[in-house]
Coordinates of N, CA and C in Angstrom, one line a residue:
M1 N 200.3 8.1 -9.0 CA 200.8 7.6 -7.8 C 202.2 8.0 -7.5
P2 N 202.5 8.6 -6.3 CA 203.8 9.0 -6.1 C 204.8 7.9 -5.7
N3 N 206.0 8.0 -6.3 CA 207.0 7.0 -6.0 C 207.4 7.1 -4.6
L4 N 208.3 6.2 -4.2 CA 208.8 6.1 -2.8 C 209.4 7.5 -2.3
E5 N 210.4 8.0 -3.1 CA 211.1 9.2 -2.8 C 210.1 10.2 -2.5
T6 N 209.2 10.4 -3.4 CA 208.2 11.6 -3.4 C 207.3 11.4 -2.0
S7 N 207.0 10.1 -1.7 CA 206.2 9.9 -0.5 C 206.8 10.2 0.7
L8 N 208.1 9.8 0.7 CA 209.0 10.1 2.0 C 209.1 11.6 2.2
K9 N 209.3 12.3 1.1 CA 209.4 13.7 1.2 C 208.1 14.4 1.5
E10 N 207.1 13.9 1.0 CA 205.6 14.3 1.5 C 205.4 14.2 3.0
C11 N 206.0 13.1 3.6 CA 205.9 12.8 5.1 C 206.5 13.9 5.9
L12 N 207.7 14.3 5.4 CA 208.5 15.2 6.2 C 207.9 16.7 6.0
S13 N 207.5 16.9 4.7 CA 206.9 18.3 4.6 C 205.4 18.5 5.1
A14 N 204.6 17.4 4.9 CA 203.3 17.6 5.2 C 203.0 17.3 6.7
I15 N 203.8 16.6 7.4 CA 203.4 16.2 8.7 C 204.2 17.2 9.6
D16 N 203.4 18.0 10.3 CA 204.1 18.9 11.5 C 204.9 18.1 12.5
G17 N 206.1 18.5 12.6 CA 207.0 18.0 13.6 C 207.7 16.7 13.1
A18 N 207.6 16.4 11.9 CA 208.2 15.0 11.3 C 209.6 15.5 11.1
T19 N 210.6 14.5 11.6 CA 212.1 14.7 11.5 C 212.7 13.7 10.7
A20 N 212.0 12.5 10.6 CA 212.7 11.3 9.9 C 211.6 10.4 9.5
V21 N 211.9 9.7 8.4 CA 210.9 8.7 7.9 C 211.7 7.8 7.1
A22 N 211.1 6.3 7.1 CA 211.8 5.4 6.5 C 210.7 4.3 6.2
L23 N 210.9 3.8 5.0 CA 210.1 2.5 4.6 C 211.0 1.4 4.9
V24 N 210.4 0.5 5.7 CA 211.2 -0.6 6.3 C 210.7 -2.0 5.8
D25 N 211.4 -3.0 5.4 CA 211.0 -4.4 5.3 C 211.2 -5.1 6.6
Y26 N 210.4 -5.5 7.3 CA 210.4 -6.2 8.6 C 210.6 -7.5 8.6
T27 N 210.7 -8.3 7.4 CA 211.2 -9.7 7.2 C 212.8 -9.6 7.3
S28 N 213.3 -8.5 6.8 CA 214.8 -8.6 6.7 C 215.4 -7.5 7.6
G29 N 214.5 -6.5 8.1 CA 215.2 -5.4 8.8 C 215.8 -4.3 8.0
M30 N 215.7 -4.3 6.7 CA 216.3 -3.4 5.8 C 215.4 -2.2 5.5
A31 N 216.0 -1.1 5.7 CA 215.3 0.2 5.3 C 215.4 0.3 3.7
L32 N 214.3 0.3 3.0 CA 214.1 0.5 1.5 C 214.3 1.8 1.2
G33 N 214.1 2.8 2.0 CA 214.3 4.2 1.7 C 214.3 5.0 3.1
T34 N 215.0 6.1 3.1 CA 215.1 6.8 4.3 C 215.2 8.3 3.9
L35 N 214.6 9.1 4.8 CA 214.8 10.6 4.7 C 214.8 11.3 6.1
G36 N 215.7 12.2 6.3 CA 215.8 12.9 7.6 C 216.8 12.1 8.5
G37 N 216.7 12.4 9.8 CA 217.6 11.8 10.7 C 218.7 12.8 10.8
G38 N 219.9 12.3 10.9 CA 221.1 13.2 11.1 C 222.0 12.4 11.8
K39 N 223.2 13.3 12.1 CA 224.4 12.7 12.9 C 223.9 12.2 14.3
D40 N 223.0 12.8 15.0 CA 222.6 12.3 16.2 C 221.5 11.2 16.2
F41 N 221.0 10.9 15.0 CA 219.8 9.9 15.0 C 220.1 9.1 13.7
N42 N 220.7 8.0 14.0 CA 221.0 6.9 12.8 C 219.7 6.3 12.3
L43 N 218.9 6.7 11.3 CA 217.8 6.3 10.9 C 217.9 4.8 10.5
E44 N 218.9 4.5 9.9 CA 219.1 2.9 9.5 C 219.2 2.1 10.7
V45 N 219.7 2.5 11.7 CA 219.8 1.7 13.0 C 218.3 1.6 13.6
A46 N 217.7 2.7 13.7 CA 216.5 2.9 14.2 C 215.4 2.1 13.5
A47 N 215.6 2.2 12.1 CA 214.6 1.3 11.4 C 214.8 -0.3 11.5
A48 N 215.9 -0.5 11.6 CA 216.3 -2.1 11.8 C 215.9 -2.5 13.1
G49 N 216.1 -1.7 14.1 CA 215.7 -2.0 15.5 C 214.2 -2.1 15.7
N50 N 213.5 -1.3 14.9 CA 212.0 -1.4 14.9 C 211.4 -2.6 14.5
T51 N 212.1 -3.3 13.6 CA 211.6 -4.5 13.1 C 211.4 -5.4 14.2
D52 N 212.3 -5.5 15.3 CA 212.0 -6.3 16.4 C 210.7 -6.0 17.0
V53 N 210.4 -4.7 17.2 CA 209.1 -4.4 17.9 C 207.9 -4.9 17.1
V54 N 208.1 -4.9 15.7 CA 206.9 -5.2 14.9 C 206.8 -6.8 15.0
R55 N 207.9 -7.4 14.8 CA 207.9 -8.9 14.9 C 207.3 -9.4 16.3
S56 N 207.8 -8.9 17.3 CA 207.4 -9.2 18.6 C 205.9 -9.1 18.8
K57 N 205.3 -7.9 18.4 CA 203.9 -7.7 18.4 C 203.2 -8.7 17.7
L58 N 203.6 -9.0 16.4 CA 202.9 -10.0 15.6 C 203.1 -11.2 16.2
R59 N 204.2 -11.8 16.8 CA 204.3 -13.1 17.4 C 203.4 -13.1 18.6
T60 N 203.4 -12.0 19.4 CA 202.4 -12.0 20.6 C 201.0 -12.3 20.3
M61 N 200.5 -11.4 19.2 CA 199.1 -11.6 18.5 C 198.8 -13.0 18.2
E62 N 199.8 -13.6 17.5 CA 199.7 -14.9 17.1 C 199.5 -16.0 18.2
L63 N 200.3 -15.8 19.4 CA 200.2 -16.6 20.5 C 198.9 -16.3 21.3
L64 N 198.3 -15.2 21.2 CA 197.1 -15.0 21.8 C 195.9 -15.3 21.0
G65 N 196.1 -15.7 19.8 CA 195.1 -16.1 18.9 C 194.3 -15.1 18.3
L66 N 194.8 -13.9 18.4 CA 194.2 -12.6 17.8 C 194.2 -12.6 16.3
K67 N 193.0 -12.4 15.7 CA 192.9 -12.5 14.2 C 192.8 -11.0 13.8
D68 N 193.3 -10.2 14.5 CA 193.2 -8.7 14.1 C 194.5 -8.4 13.3
E69 N 194.4 -7.1 12.8 CA 195.6 -6.6 12.1 C 196.2 -5.4 12.9
I70 N 197.4 -5.1 12.9 CA 198.0 -4.0 13.5 C 197.9 -2.9 12.4
E71 N 197.2 -1.7 12.8 CA 197.2 -0.5 12.1 C 198.6 0.4 12.3
D72 N 198.8 0.6 13.5 CA 200.1 1.4 13.9 C 200.4 1.0 15.2
I73 N 201.6 1.5 15.5 CA 202.3 1.2 16.9 C 203.0 2.7 17.2
L74 N 202.7 3.0 18.5 CA 203.2 4.3 18.8 C 204.0 4.2 20.0
I75 N 205.3 4.8 19.8 CA 206.1 4.8 21.0 C 206.4 6.2 21.4
T76 N 206.2 6.6 22.7 CA 206.4 7.9 23.0 C 207.6 8.1 24.1
L77 N 208.5 9.0 23.6 CA 209.8 9.2 24.3 C 209.4 10.6 24.9
N78 N 210.4 11.2 25.8 CA 210.3 12.6 26.4 C 210.1 13.6 25.3
T79 N 210.8 13.5 24.2 CA 211.1 14.7 23.2 C 210.6 14.1 21.8
Q80 N 210.3 12.8 21.7 CA 210.0 12.3 20.5 C 208.9 11.4 20.5
Y81 N 208.2 11.3 19.3 CA 207.2 10.2 19.0 C 207.6 9.4 17.9
H82 N 207.5 8.1 18.1 CA 207.9 7.2 17.1 C 206.6 6.4 16.6
M83 N 206.4 6.5 15.2 CA 205.1 5.9 14.9 C 205.4 4.8 13.8
I84 N 204.8 3.6 13.8 CA 205.1 2.6 13.0 C 203.8 2.2 12.4
R85 N 203.8 2.4 11.0 CA 202.4 1.9 10.2 C 202.7 0.8 9.3
L86 N 202.1 -0.2 9.7 CA 202.2 -1.4 8.8 C 201.5 -1.1 7.4
L87 N 202.0 -1.5 6.4 CA 201.3 -1.1 5.1 C 200.5 -2.4 4.7
K88 N 199.4 -2.0 4.2 CA 198.4 -3.1 3.6 C 198.1 -2.7 2.1
G89 N 197.7 -3.5 1.4 CA 197.4 -3.5 0.0 C 198.6 -3.5 -0.8
R90 N 198.5 -3.1 -2.0 CA 199.4 -3.1 -3.2 C 201.1 -3.3 -2.8
G91 N 201.4 -4.4 -2.7 CA 202.8 -4.8 -2.4 C 203.3 -4.4 -1.0
G92 N 202.5 -4.0 -0.1 CA 202.9 -3.7 1.2 C 203.1 -4.6 2.2
N93 N 202.8 -6.0 1.8 CA 203.0 -7.0 2.9 C 204.5 -7.0 3.2
G94 N 204.5 -7.0 4.6 CA 206.0 -7.1 5.3 C 206.7 -5.7 5.3
L95 N 206.0 -4.8 5.0 CA 206.7 -3.5 5.0 C 205.9 -2.5 6.1
F96 N 206.8 -1.6 6.7 CA 206.0 -0.5 7.5 C 206.7 0.9 7.1
L97 N 205.9 1.8 7.4 CA 206.4 3.2 7.4 C 206.8 3.4 8.8
Y98 N 208.0 4.0 9.0 CA 208.5 4.4 10.4 C 208.6 6.0 10.3
L99 N 208.1 6.7 11.2 CA 207.9 8.1 11.2 C 208.5 8.6 12.7
V100 N 209.4 9.6 12.6 CA 209.9 10.1 13.9 C 209.3 11.5 13.8
L101 N 208.8 11.9 15.1 CA 208.2 13.3 15.3 C 208.7 14.0 16.4
D102 N 209.0 15.3 16.5 CA 209.4 16.1 17.5 C 208.2 16.3 18.4
A103 N 208.2 15.8 19.5 CA 206.9 15.9 20.3 C 206.4 17.3 20.8
S104 N 207.3 18.3 20.7 CA 206.9 19.5 21.0 C 206.2 20.2 19.8
R105 N 206.3 19.8 18.7 CA 205.6 20.3 17.4 C 204.4 19.4 16.8
A106 N 204.5 18.2 17.4 CA 203.6 17.2 16.4 C 202.4 17.2 17.1
N107 N 201.3 17.0 16.2 CA 200.0 16.6 16.6 C 199.7 15.2 16.2
L108 N 199.6 14.3 17.2 CA 199.5 12.8 16.8 C 198.4 12.5 15.9
A109 N 197.2 13.1 16.4 CA 196.0 12.8 15.4 C 196.2 13.0 14.1
M110 N 196.8 14.3 13.8 CA 196.9 14.6 12.5 C 198.1 13.9 11.8
A111 N 199.1 13.5 12.4 CA 200.2 12.9 12.0 C 199.7 11.4 11.5
R112 N 198.9 10.9 12.4 CA 198.3 9.5 12.1 C 197.5 9.6 10.8
H113 N 196.5 10.5 10.8 CA 195.7 10.8 9.6 C 196.5 10.9 8.4
Q114 N 197.6 11.8 8.3 CA 198.3 12.1 7.3 C 199.1 10.9 6.7
L115 N 199.6 10.2 7.7 CA 200.4 9.0 7.5 C 199.5 7.9 6.6
R116 N 198.3 7.9 7.2 CA 197.4 6.8 6.6 C 197.1 7.2 5.3
R117 N 196.8 8.6 4.9 CA 196.7 8.9 3.6 C 197.9 8.8 2.6
I118 N 199.2 9.1 3.1 CA 200.3 8.9 2.4 C 200.4 7.4 2.1
E119 N 200.1 6.6 2.9 CA 200.2 5.0 2.7 C 199.3 4.6 1.5
T120 N 198.1 5.1 1.5 CA 197.1 4.7 0.6 C 197.7 5.2 -0.9
D121 N 198.4 6.2 -1.0 CA 199.0 6.9 -2.3 C 200.3 6.1 -2.5
L122 N 201.0 5.5 -1.7 CA 202.2 5.1 -1.9 C 202.4 3.9 -2.8
E123 N 203.4 4.1 -3.7 CA 203.5 3.0 -4.9 C 204.8 2.3 -4.4
V124 N 204.9 1.0 -4.0 CA 206.1 0.3 -3.6 C 206.5 -0.6 -4.7

């Protein structure tokens, strides 16, 4: 099983258009691991900010009485896609993978498929 650093590197290398990835604890808002981003994109701030998105959606589902689980959340910007994948299974409770994609180079269906595969192999 790949460790966290190996899994994050795989996200950036195996997913076309991937520019940044983070493993985030949405109970604390803390990024447990990050890779990519840069001076124009603060991945720590983005990861922490997206915890609010996850919490809000979970709270809304609870208020609606939905007994379903979130697989992923997709936010589309003009030039980027932001994908949030809640982890299930081995130690993944309260964690999500946050992936940033260049919209001009990414294939969303393939990115989603590959992120799901990486999630199953991830050792937290």
